[in-house]
Short mmCIF file of C-alpha atoms in Angstrom, two decimals:
data_model
loop_
_atom_site.label_atom_id
_atom_site.label_comp_id
_atom_site.label_asym_id
_atom_site.label_seq_id
_atom_site.Cartn_x
_atom_site.Cartn_y
_atom_site.Cartn_z
CA MET A 300 1.50 16.54 -10.74
CA LYS A 301 -1.82 17.72 -12.07
CA THR A 302 -2.28 18.68 -15.74
CA ASN A 303 -5.18 20.79 -16.89
CA ARG A 304 -6.16 20.66 -20.53
CA THR A 305 -8.55 23.22 -21.93
CA THR A 306 -9.86 22.84 -25.42
CA GLN A 307 -11.17 26.09 -26.78
CA ILE A 308 -13.22 26.29 -29.96
CA LEU A 309 -13.43 29.78 -31.35
CA ALA A 310 -15.98 30.56 -34.05
CA ALA A 311 -15.94 33.85 -35.97
CA ALA A 312 -18.57 35.07 -38.39
CA MET A 313 -18.46 38.06 -40.75
CA LEU A 314 -21.64 39.90 -41.67
CA GLY A 315 -21.56 41.84 -44.95
CA VAL A 316 -23.99 44.76 -45.57
CA ALA A 317 -24.48 46.04 -49.17
CA LEU A 318 -26.15 49.36 -49.98
CA ALA A 319 -27.46 50.07 -53.49
CA ALA A 320 -25.75 52.96 -55.31
CA GLY A 321 -28.80 53.76 -57.41
CA VAL A 322 -32.39 54.43 -56.59
CA GLY A 323 -33.80 52.23 -53.83
CA VAL A 324 -32.20 49.70 -51.48
CA ALA A 325 -31.25 46.15 -52.33
CA GLY A 326 -33.76 43.61 -51.03
CA PRO A 327 -32.87 41.16 -48.25
CA ALA A 328 -31.21 37.89 -49.16
CA ALA A 329 -33.35 34.77 -48.87
CA ALA A 330 -32.77 32.83 -45.67
CA ASP A 331 -31.28 29.37 -45.90
CA ASP A 332 -33.86 27.11 -44.25
CA ASP A 333 -32.04 23.84 -44.87
CA PRO A 334 -31.95 22.15 -41.43
CA GLY A 335 -29.47 19.60 -42.70
CA LYS A 336 -26.58 22.04 -42.69
CA GLY A 337 -24.48 22.27 -39.54
CA ILE A 338 -21.01 22.88 -38.24
CA ASP A 339 -18.75 19.92 -37.55
CA VAL A 340 -16.97 20.32 -34.22
CA SER A 341 -14.02 18.02 -33.58
CA VAL A 342 -11.21 17.62 -31.08
CA THR A 343 -8.22 15.33 -30.90
CA ILE A 344 -7.32 14.32 -27.35
CA GLU A 345 -3.87 12.85 -26.97
CA PRO A 346 -3.26 9.98 -24.51
CA ASN A 347 -2.57 11.03 -20.95
CA THR A 348 1.16 10.54 -20.58
CA THR A 349 1.43 11.87 -17.02
CA PRO A 350 2.39 8.89 -14.84
CA GLY A 351 0.26 8.16 -11.79
CA GLN A 352 1.73 8.23 -8.33
CA VAL A 353 1.09 7.55 -4.66
CA SER A 354 0.82 10.71 -2.57
CA MET A 355 -0.09 11.75 0.97
CA THR A 356 -1.63 14.96 2.33
CA VAL A 357 -2.52 16.05 5.86
CA ALA A 358 -5.62 18.16 6.52
CA ASP A 359 -5.00 21.81 7.41
CA ASN A 360 -4.52 22.06 11.14
CA GLY A 361 -3.11 24.21 13.88
CA GLY A 362 -1.54 21.29 15.68
CA VAL A 363 -3.11 18.95 18.23
CA ALA A 364 -3.64 20.20 21.79
CA LEU A 365 -3.96 17.14 24.02
CA GLN A 366 -6.48 17.42 26.85
CA GLU A 367 -6.40 15.53 30.15
CA ASN A 368 -8.96 12.72 30.23
CA GLY A 369 -8.78 9.28 31.84
CA SER A 370 -6.05 9.92 34.40
CA ASN A 371 -5.81 7.59 37.38
CA ALA A 372 -3.39 6.64 40.14
CA ALA A 373 -1.15 4.84 37.64
CA ALA A 374 -0.78 7.61 35.08
CA ARG A 375 -1.81 11.05 33.88
CA GLN A 376 -3.51 10.70 30.49
CA PHE A 377 -3.91 13.37 27.80
CA VAL A 378 -5.84 12.65 24.60
CA GLY A 379 -6.51 14.14 21.15
CA THR A 380 -7.10 13.22 17.50
CA LEU A 381 -4.61 13.18 14.65
CA PRO A 382 -5.66 15.41 11.70
CA THR A 383 -7.09 13.45 8.77
CA VAL A 384 -4.43 11.96 6.51
CA THR A 385 -5.32 11.26 2.86
CA VAL A 386 -3.46 8.75 0.70
CA THR A 387 -4.14 8.78 -3.06
CA ASP A 388 -2.93 6.28 -5.66
CA THR A 389 -3.52 7.53 -9.23
CA ARG A 390 -1.56 4.79 -11.00
CA ARG A 391 -3.16 2.42 -13.50
CA PRO A 392 -3.20 -1.22 -12.37
CA GLU A 393 -1.09 -2.26 -15.37
CA ASP A 394 1.61 0.28 -14.38
CA ILE A 395 2.05 -1.10 -10.85
CA PRO A 396 5.01 -3.49 -10.49
CA ALA A 397 4.39 -6.92 -8.99
CA GLY A 398 4.85 -6.89 -5.24
CA ASP A 399 4.50 -3.10 -4.99
CA PHE A 400 3.19 -1.79 -1.66
CA TRP A 401 2.85 1.50 0.21
CA ALA A 402 2.68 2.44 3.89
CA VAL A 403 2.36 5.55 6.07
CA VAL A 404 4.27 5.45 9.34
CA GLY A 405 4.51 7.89 12.25
CA GLN A 406 7.19 8.66 14.79
CA ALA A 407 7.12 11.20 17.63
CA GLY A 408 9.90 13.30 19.08
CA GLU A 409 10.50 14.21 22.71
CA PHE A 410 7.99 16.42 24.50
CA THR A 411 10.06 19.34 25.72
CA ALA A 412 8.85 21.94 28.21
CA THR A 413 8.66 25.54 27.02
CA SER A 414 10.06 26.73 30.35
CA GLY A 415 13.16 24.59 29.96
CA SER A 416 13.12 23.60 33.61
CA ALA A 417 11.00 20.44 33.47
CA PRO A 418 12.63 17.25 32.14
CA PRO A 419 11.43 16.11 28.71
CA ILE A 420 8.78 13.43 28.25
CA GLY A 421 9.99 10.68 25.93
CA PRO A 422 8.05 9.68 22.78
CA GLN A 423 7.53 6.22 24.27
CA TYR A 424 4.78 7.74 26.43
CA LEU A 425 2.67 8.68 23.37
CA GLY A 426 0.46 5.99 21.85
CA TRP A 427 -2.15 5.94 19.11
CA ARG A 428 -5.08 3.98 17.74
CA PRO A 429 -5.28 4.36 13.91
CA ARG A 430 -8.72 4.41 12.30
CA LEU A 431 -9.56 4.04 8.58
CA LEU A 432 -12.23 6.64 7.77
CA SER A 433 -12.97 5.60 4.18
CA GLY A 434 -13.85 2.10 3.10
CA SER A 435 -11.55 -0.28 1.29
CA SER A 436 -13.39 -1.97 -1.58
CA SER A 437 -11.08 -4.97 -1.54
CA GLY A 438 -10.04 -4.96 2.10
CA ALA A 439 -6.43 -4.61 0.96
CA VAL A 440 -5.99 -1.19 2.61
CA GLU A 441 -5.89 -1.39 6.40
CA ALA A 442 -5.22 0.88 9.36
CA GLY A 443 -2.23 0.06 11.54
CA GLU A 444 -2.46 -1.71 14.88
CA PRO A 445 -2.86 0.32 18.10
CA VAL A 446 0.26 1.18 20.08
CA SER A 447 0.12 2.04 23.79
CA SER A 448 2.32 4.24 25.92
CA VAL A 449 4.98 2.35 27.88
CA ILE A 450 2.53 2.86 30.72
CA SER A 451 -0.11 0.42 29.52
CA ASP A 452 -3.58 1.71 28.70
CA GLY A 453 -5.01 -1.72 29.57
CA SER A 454 -6.00 -2.54 25.99
CA GLY A 455 -3.34 -5.15 25.44
CA ALA A 456 -1.68 -3.09 22.70
CA PRO A 457 2.14 -3.22 22.54
CA THR A 458 3.58 -0.83 25.13
CA VAL A 459 6.25 0.74 22.94
CA GLY A 460 4.81 4.19 22.20
CA LEU A 461 5.79 6.15 19.09
CA GLN A 462 9.52 6.23 19.75
CA GLY A 463 10.04 4.20 16.56
CA GLN A 464 8.20 4.21 13.25
CA GLU A 465 4.71 2.75 13.77
CA LEU A 466 2.21 1.91 11.04
CA LEU A 467 -0.72 4.29 10.43
CA VAL A 468 -2.15 2.76 7.23
CA SER A 469 -0.87 0.47 4.48
CA THR A 470 -1.58 -2.01 1.72
CA ALA A 471 0.40 -5.20 1.19
CA ASN A 472 -0.19 -5.25 -2.57
CA SER A 473 -0.89 -1.95 -4.36
CA ALA A 474 -2.35 -3.62 -7.45
CA ASP A 475 -5.25 -5.03 -5.41
CA GLU A 476 -6.83 -1.59 -5.05
CA ILE A 477 -6.20 1.96 -6.24
CA GLY A 478 -8.02 5.13 -5.24
CA THR A 479 -8.16 7.48 -2.25
CA TRP A 480 -8.32 6.65 1.45
CA GLN A 481 -8.53 8.73 4.61
CA VAL A 482 -7.27 7.80 8.06
CA ASN A 483 -6.72 9.42 11.45
CA ALA A 484 -5.80 8.17 14.91
CA ASP A 485 -6.75 8.65 18.55
CA LEU A 486 -3.68 9.92 20.40
CA ALA A 487 -3.03 9.21 24.08
CA LEU A 488 -0.10 10.53 26.11
CA ARG A 489 0.20 8.51 29.34
CA THR A 490 2.85 9.87 31.70
CA PRO A 491 3.89 8.98 35.24
CA ALA A 492 1.47 10.37 37.82
CA ASP A 493 4.19 12.64 39.21
CA VAL A 494 5.05 14.27 35.86
CA ALA A 495 6.25 17.86 36.23
CA ALA A 496 3.71 20.57 35.45
CA GLY A 497 4.32 22.68 32.36
CA GLU A 498 3.58 23.20 28.67
CA TYR A 499 5.23 20.59 26.47
CA HIS A 500 5.67 20.32 22.70
CA SER A 501 6.59 17.43 20.41
CA THR A 502 6.62 16.82 16.66
CA LEU A 503 4.85 13.80 15.18
CA THR A 504 6.38 13.04 11.78
CA LEU A 505 4.40 11.11 9.15
CA SER A 506 6.18 9.46 6.23
CA LEU A 507 4.85 7.72 3.11
CA PHE A 508 6.85 4.81 1.69
CA ASN A 509 6.15 3.24 -1.70
CA GLN A 510 8.30 0.24 -2.56
CA SER A 511 8.23 -2.74 -4.89
#
């Protein structure tokens, strides 16, 4: 929750004009040239009582359209990039419980064909390679490990795909570092070479967990 405080200082001055009732006009008053006189301006700012929190946002996007790149005899491969994910921790170090940690995980659903005739492609065929875009001053915030499709990409990454919750970014101890971090991931859908032609859609769900 964001709280905006605006302190307004309003100053009003009244100017009096006197006209003589008799002959002639009253002379002007002498100006006060004392530079030592001034106006005291003060404000009392109460302590910020809004508690900090850990939050996650995803950059505006129209979805990710995977494009074929890197196919071979073993698999058809379609790649893209996850929109930038931002994690922000606004808590004060003294307010973070011992052992507190946070993590963002992702899990994909089935790729279903819009025509309805082609069989679905399971989420185990979609892998990713998370990448931390902003630095971690303490090294406590780290991107998750790569995960390959069940059809190996040859990198040695676990061949489990995103059928379960896989780590995108996390910290093991929140008190080690607070601030804002950005992360994305290279996505790679590797299907059997004989996959049915068609337009497929899946939903990749990202979740933020904060536990102590």
